[in-house]
Short mmCIF file of C-alpha atoms and ligand atoms in Angstrom, two decimals:
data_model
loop_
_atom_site.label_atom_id
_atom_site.label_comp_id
_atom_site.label_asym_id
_atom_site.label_seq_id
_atom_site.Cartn_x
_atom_site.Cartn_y
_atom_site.Cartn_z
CA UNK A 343 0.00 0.00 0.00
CA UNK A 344 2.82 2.36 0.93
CA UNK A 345 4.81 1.38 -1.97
CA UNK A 346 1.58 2.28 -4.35
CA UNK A 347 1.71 5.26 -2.94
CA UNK A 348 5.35 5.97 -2.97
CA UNK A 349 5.25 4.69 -6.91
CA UNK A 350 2.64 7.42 -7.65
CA UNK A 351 4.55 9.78 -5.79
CA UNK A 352 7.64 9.69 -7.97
CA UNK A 353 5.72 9.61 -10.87
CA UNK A 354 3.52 12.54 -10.71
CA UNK A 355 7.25 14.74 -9.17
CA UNK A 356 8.92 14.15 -12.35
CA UNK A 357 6.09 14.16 -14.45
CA UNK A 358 4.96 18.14 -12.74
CA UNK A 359 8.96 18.72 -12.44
CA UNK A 360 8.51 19.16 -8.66
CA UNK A 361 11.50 18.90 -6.28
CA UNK A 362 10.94 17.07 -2.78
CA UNK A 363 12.96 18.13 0.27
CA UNK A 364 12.47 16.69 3.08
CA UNK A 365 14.07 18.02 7.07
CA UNK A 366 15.69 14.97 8.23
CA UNK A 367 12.80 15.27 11.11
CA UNK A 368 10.80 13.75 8.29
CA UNK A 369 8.99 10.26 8.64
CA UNK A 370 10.92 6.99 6.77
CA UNK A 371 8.36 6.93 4.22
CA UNK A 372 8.80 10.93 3.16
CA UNK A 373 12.22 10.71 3.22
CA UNK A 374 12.25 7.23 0.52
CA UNK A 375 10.54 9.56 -2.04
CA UNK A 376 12.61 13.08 -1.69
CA UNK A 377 14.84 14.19 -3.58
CA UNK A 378 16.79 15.98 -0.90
CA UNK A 379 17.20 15.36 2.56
CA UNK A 380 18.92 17.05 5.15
CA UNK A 381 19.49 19.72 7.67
CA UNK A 382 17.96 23.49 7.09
CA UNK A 383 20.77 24.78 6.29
CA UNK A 384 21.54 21.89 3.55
CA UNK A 385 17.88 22.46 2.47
CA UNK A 386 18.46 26.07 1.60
CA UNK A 387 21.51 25.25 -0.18
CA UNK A 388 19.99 22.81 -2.70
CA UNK A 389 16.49 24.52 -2.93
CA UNK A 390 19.10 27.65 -4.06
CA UNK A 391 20.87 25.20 -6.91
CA UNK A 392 17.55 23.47 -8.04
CA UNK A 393 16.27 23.56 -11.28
CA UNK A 394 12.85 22.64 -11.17
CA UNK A 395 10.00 24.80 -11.82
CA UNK A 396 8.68 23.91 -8.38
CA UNK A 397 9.31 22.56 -5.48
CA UNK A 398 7.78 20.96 -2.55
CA UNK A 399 8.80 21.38 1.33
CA UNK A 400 8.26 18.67 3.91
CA UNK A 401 9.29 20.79 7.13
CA UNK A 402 7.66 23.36 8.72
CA UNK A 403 7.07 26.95 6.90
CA UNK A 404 9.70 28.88 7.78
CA UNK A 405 11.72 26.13 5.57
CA UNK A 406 9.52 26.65 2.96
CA UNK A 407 9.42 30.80 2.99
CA UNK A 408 13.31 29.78 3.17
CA UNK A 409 13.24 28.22 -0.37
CA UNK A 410 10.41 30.86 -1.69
CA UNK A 411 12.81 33.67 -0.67
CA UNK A 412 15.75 31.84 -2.63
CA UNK A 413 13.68 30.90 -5.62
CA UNK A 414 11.18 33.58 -6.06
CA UNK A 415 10.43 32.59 -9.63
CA UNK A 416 9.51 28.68 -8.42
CA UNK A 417 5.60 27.57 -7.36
CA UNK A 418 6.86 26.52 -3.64
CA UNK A 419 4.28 24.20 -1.53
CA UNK A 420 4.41 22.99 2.18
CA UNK A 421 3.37 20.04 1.88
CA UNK A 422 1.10 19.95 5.05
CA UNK A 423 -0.22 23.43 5.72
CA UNK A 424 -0.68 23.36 9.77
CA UNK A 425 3.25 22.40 9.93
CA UNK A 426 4.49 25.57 11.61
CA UNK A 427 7.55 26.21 13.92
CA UNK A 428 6.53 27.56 17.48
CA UNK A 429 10.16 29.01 18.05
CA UNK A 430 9.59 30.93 14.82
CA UNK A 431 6.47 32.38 15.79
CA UNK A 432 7.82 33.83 19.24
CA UNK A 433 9.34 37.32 18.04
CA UNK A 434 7.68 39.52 15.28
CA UNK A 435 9.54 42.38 13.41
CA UNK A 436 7.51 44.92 15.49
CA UNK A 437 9.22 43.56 18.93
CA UNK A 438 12.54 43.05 17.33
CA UNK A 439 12.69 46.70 15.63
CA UNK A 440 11.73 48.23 19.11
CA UNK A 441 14.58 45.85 20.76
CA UNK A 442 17.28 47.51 17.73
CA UNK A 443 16.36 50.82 18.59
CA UNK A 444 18.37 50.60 21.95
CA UNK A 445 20.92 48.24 20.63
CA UNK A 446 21.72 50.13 17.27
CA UNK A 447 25.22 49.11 16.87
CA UNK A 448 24.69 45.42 17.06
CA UNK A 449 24.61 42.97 14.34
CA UNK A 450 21.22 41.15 14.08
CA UNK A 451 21.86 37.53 14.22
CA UNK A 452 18.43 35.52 12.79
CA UNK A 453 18.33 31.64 13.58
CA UNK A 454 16.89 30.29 10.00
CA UNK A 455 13.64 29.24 12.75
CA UNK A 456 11.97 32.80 12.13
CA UNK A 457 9.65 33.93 9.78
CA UNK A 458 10.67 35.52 6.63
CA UNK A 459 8.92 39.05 7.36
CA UNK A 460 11.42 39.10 10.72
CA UNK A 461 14.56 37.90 8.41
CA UNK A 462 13.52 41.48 6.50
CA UNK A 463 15.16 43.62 9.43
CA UNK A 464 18.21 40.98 10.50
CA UNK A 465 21.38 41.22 9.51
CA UNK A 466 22.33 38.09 8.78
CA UNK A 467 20.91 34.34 9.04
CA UNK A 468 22.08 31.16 10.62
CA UNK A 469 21.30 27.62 11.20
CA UNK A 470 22.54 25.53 13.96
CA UNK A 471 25.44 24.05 11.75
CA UNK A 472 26.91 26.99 10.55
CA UNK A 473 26.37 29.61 13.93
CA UNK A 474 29.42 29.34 15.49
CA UNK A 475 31.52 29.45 11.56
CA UNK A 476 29.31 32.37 11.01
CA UNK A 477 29.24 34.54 14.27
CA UNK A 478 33.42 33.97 14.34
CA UNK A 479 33.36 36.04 10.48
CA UNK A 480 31.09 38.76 11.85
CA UNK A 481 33.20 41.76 11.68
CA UNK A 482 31.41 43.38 14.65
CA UNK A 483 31.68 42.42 18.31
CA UNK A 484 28.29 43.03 19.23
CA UNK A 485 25.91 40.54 18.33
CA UNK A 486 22.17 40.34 18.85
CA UNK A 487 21.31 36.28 18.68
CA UNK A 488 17.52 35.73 18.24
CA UNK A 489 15.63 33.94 18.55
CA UNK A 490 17.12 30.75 20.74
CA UNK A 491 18.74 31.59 23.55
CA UNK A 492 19.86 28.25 24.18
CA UNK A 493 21.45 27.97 20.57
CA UNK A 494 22.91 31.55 21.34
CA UNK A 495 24.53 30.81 24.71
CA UNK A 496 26.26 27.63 23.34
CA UNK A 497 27.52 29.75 20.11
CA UNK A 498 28.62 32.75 23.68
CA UNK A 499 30.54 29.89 24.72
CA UNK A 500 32.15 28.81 21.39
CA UNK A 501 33.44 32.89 20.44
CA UNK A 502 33.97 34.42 24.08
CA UNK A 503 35.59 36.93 22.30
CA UNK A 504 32.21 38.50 21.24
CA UNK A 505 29.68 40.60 23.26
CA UNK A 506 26.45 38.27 22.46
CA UNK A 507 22.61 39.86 23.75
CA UNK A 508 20.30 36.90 23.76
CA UNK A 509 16.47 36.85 23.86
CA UNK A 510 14.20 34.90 25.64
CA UNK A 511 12.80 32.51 22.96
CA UNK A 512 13.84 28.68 21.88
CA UNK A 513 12.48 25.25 20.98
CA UNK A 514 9.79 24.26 23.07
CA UNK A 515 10.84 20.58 21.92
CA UNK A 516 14.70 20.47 22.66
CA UNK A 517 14.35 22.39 25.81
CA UNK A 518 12.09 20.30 27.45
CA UNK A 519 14.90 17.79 28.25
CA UNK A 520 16.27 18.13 31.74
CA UNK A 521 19.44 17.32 33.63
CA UNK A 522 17.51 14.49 35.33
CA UNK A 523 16.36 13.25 31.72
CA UNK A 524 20.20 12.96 31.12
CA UNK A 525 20.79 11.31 34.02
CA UNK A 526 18.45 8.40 33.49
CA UNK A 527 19.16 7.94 29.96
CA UNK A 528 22.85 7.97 31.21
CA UNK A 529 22.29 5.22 33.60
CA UNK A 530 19.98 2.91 31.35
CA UNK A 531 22.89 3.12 28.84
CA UNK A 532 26.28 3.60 30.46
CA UNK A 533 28.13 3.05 27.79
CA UNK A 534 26.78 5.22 25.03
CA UNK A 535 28.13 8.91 23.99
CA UNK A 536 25.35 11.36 24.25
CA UNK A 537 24.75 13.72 20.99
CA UNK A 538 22.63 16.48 21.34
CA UNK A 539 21.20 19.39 19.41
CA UNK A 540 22.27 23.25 20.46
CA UNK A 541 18.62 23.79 20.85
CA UNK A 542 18.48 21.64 24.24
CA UNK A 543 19.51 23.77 27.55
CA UNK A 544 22.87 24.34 29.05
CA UNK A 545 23.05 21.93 31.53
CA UNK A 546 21.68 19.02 28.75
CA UNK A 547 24.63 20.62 26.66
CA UNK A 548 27.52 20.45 28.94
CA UNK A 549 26.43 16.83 30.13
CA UNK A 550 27.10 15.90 25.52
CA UNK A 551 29.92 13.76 24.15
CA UNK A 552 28.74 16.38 21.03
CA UNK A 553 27.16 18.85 19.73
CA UNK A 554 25.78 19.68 16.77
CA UNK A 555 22.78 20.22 14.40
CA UNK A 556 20.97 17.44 12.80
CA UNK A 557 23.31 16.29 9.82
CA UNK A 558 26.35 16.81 12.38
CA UNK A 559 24.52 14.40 14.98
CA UNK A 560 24.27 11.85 12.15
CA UNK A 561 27.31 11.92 10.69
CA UNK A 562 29.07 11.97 14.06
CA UNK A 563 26.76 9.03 14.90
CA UNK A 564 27.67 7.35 11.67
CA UNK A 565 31.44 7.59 11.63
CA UNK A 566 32.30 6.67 15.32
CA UNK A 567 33.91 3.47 16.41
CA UNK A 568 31.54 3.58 19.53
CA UNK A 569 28.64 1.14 19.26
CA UNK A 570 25.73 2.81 21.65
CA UNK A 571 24.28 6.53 21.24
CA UNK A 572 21.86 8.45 22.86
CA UNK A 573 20.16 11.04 20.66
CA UNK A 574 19.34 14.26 22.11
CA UNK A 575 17.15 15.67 19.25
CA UNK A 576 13.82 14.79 17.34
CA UNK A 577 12.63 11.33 17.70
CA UNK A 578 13.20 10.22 13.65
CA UNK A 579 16.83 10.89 14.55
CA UNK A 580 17.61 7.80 16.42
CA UNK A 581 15.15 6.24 14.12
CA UNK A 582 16.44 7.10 11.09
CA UNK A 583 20.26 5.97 12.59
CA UNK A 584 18.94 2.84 13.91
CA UNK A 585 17.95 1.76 10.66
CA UNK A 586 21.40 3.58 8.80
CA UNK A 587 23.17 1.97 11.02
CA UNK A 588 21.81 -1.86 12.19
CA UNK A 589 24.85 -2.56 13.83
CA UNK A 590 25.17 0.26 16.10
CA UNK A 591 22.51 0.97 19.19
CA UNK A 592 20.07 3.94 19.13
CA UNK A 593 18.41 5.31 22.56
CA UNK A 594 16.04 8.27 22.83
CA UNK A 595 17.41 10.68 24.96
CA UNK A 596 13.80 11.53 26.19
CA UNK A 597 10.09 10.38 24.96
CA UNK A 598 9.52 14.66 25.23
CA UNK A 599 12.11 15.54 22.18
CA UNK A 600 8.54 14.59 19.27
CA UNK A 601 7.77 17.56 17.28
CA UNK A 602 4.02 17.64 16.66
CA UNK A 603 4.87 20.11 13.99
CA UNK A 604 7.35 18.14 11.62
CA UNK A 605 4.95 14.90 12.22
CA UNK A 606 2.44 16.59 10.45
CA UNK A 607 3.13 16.06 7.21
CA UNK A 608 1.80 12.44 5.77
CA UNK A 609 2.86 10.63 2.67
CA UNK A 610 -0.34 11.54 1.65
CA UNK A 611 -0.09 15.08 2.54
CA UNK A 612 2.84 14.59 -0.34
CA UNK A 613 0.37 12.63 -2.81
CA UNK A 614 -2.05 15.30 -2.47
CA UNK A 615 0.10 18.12 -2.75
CA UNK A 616 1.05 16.89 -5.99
CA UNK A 617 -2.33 16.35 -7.36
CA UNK A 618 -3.73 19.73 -6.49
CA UNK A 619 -5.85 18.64 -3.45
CA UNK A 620 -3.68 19.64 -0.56
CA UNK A 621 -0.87 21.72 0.43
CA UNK A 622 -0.43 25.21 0.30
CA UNK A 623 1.52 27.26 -2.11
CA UNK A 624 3.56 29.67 -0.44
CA UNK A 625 3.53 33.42 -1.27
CA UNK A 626 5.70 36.17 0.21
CA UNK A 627 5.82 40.28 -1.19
CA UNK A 628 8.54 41.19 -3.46
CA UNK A 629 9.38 43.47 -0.36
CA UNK A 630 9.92 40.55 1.81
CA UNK A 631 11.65 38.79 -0.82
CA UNK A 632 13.87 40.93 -1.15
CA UNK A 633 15.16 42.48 2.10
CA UNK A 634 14.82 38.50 4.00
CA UNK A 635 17.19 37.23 0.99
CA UNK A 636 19.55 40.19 1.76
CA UNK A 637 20.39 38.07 5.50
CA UNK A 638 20.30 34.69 3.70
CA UNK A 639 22.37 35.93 1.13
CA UNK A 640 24.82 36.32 3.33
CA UNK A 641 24.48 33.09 5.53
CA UNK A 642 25.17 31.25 2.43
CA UNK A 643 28.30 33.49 1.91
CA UNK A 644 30.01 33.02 5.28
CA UNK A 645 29.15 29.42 5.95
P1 13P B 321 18.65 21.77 11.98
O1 13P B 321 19.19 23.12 11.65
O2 13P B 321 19.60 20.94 12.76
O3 13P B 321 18.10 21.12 10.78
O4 13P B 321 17.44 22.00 12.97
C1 13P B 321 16.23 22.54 12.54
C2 13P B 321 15.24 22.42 13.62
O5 13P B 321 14.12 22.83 13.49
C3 13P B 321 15.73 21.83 14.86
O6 13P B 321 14.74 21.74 15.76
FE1 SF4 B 322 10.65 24.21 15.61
FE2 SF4 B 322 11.66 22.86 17.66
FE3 SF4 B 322 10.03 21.63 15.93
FE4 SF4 B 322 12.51 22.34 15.21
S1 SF4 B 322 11.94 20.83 16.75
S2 SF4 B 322 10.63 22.65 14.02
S3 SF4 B 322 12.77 24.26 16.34
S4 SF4 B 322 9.52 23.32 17.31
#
């Protein structure tokens, strides 16, 4: 049934020249018929060097206002509608242009997690693989980090030598893990390396054996000579891994780290998209488009 699915799937993408990307939050079954899979910064690149006519987002929407901003001449869909991203809903441009009027010589640092009429007064975009890269280049010392703080103070601690403001907002996913969450997953599995995602708090951060976004969990995951792993990010991480990687063991950090949001989207959310019944095309002003690309621009530059 699946695979009848999956079969008229990859028929009607190449025969409506559609590109799939899928986040690597995505279920098994999205991720067999993409064309692209990865982390949001990975989607952005390859929704930049597509050549399709239009292309299809299985994420949440600021991933797919990502590849609208990038491709403004492409039909751009999310594939399931209600697939939003909480963090990216916590600051609008109003609160953030009142918050640079008393910080006006500090550089506007936008995590990729905000919508694209915010990205329209930031100065420059990143995603939790290339932060730390991009913060470093920054010419300025004074940084404004928005919205996570918990992905800000880990990049604080990675360049003391800049003057970082931070904001109250984050993942309501990642930083529901807590010390004690560590600590039993740590004593289930005693001999496993715990990976985690910048989004989690401090205290789940300094307990990691690493830290990094999505891809860098996997690959880390992938390439070690250790055998056990517990995966401090989305649920379809460790999934995903366990099945990569049948010789290895997989443990959820914590039954809490599910994102509601990116399992919204169904392998029939896909089918429909592509015949017309579902999904929602994506459309942004040309003034949006063009003063967001200005700070994505740029990520894409420095990292
Ligand atoms: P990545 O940048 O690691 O893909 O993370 C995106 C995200 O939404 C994490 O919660
Ligand atoms: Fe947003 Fe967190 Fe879900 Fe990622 S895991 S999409 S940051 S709510």
């Amino acid at each position: 049934m699946i695979k009848n699915i999956q079969d008229r799937i990859m028929s009607l993408k190449k025969e409506k020249d559609v590109l799939i990307l899928a986040h690597s939050y995505q279920a098994r079954e999205i991720i067999e018929v993409a064309d692209f899979t990865g982390d949001s910064f990975q989607l952005s690149v390859a929704a930049s060097k597509a050549t399709n006519s239009k292309v299809m987002m299985c994420g949440v929407r600021f991933m797919a206002e990502t590849v609208k901003i990038l491709s403004p001449e492409k039909t751009v869909y999310l594939a399931n509608p209600i697939a939003g991203c909480p963090m990216a809903e916590q600051m609008d441009k109003e609160l953030i242009a009142s918050v640079k009027k008393s910080l006006p010589d500090y550089t506007v640092v936008a995590y990729i997690n905000t919508t694209a009429e915010l990205k329209t007064i930031c100065d420059v975009c990143v995603t939790s693989s290339s932060a730390v890269k991009i913060v470093k280049k920054i010419e300025n010392n004074k940084i404004l980090f928005l919205p996570d703080c918990n992905l800000g103070q880990y990049v604080a601690a990675q360049v003391p030598e800049k003057e970082i403001k931070l904001l109250q907002g984050g993942c309501p996913v990642h930083a529901a893990v807590t010390k004690q969450d560590v600590e039993i997953a740590k004593a289930a599995h005693p001999d496993a390396l715990l990976l985690v995602h910048p989004e989690c708090v401090p205290e789940v951060v300094a307990m990691a054996d690493y830290v990094g976004s999505t891809s860098g969990i996997m690959e880390y995951a992938k390439k070690s000579d250790a055998k056990e792993f517990i995966i401090g990010t989305e649920m379809s991480i460790t999934e995903h891994l366990q099945y990569e990687c049948p010789d290895k063991r997989f443990y959820y950090l914590s039954k809490k780290i599910l994102c509601p949001n990116m399992k919204a989207t169904t392998l029939i959310d896909v089918l429909n998209c592509l015949e017309g019944t579902g999904g929602e095309v994506i459309t942004l002003s040309e003034d949006v488009i063009r003063d967001a690309r200005k700070c994505i621009d740029r990520m894409i530059e420095l990292g």
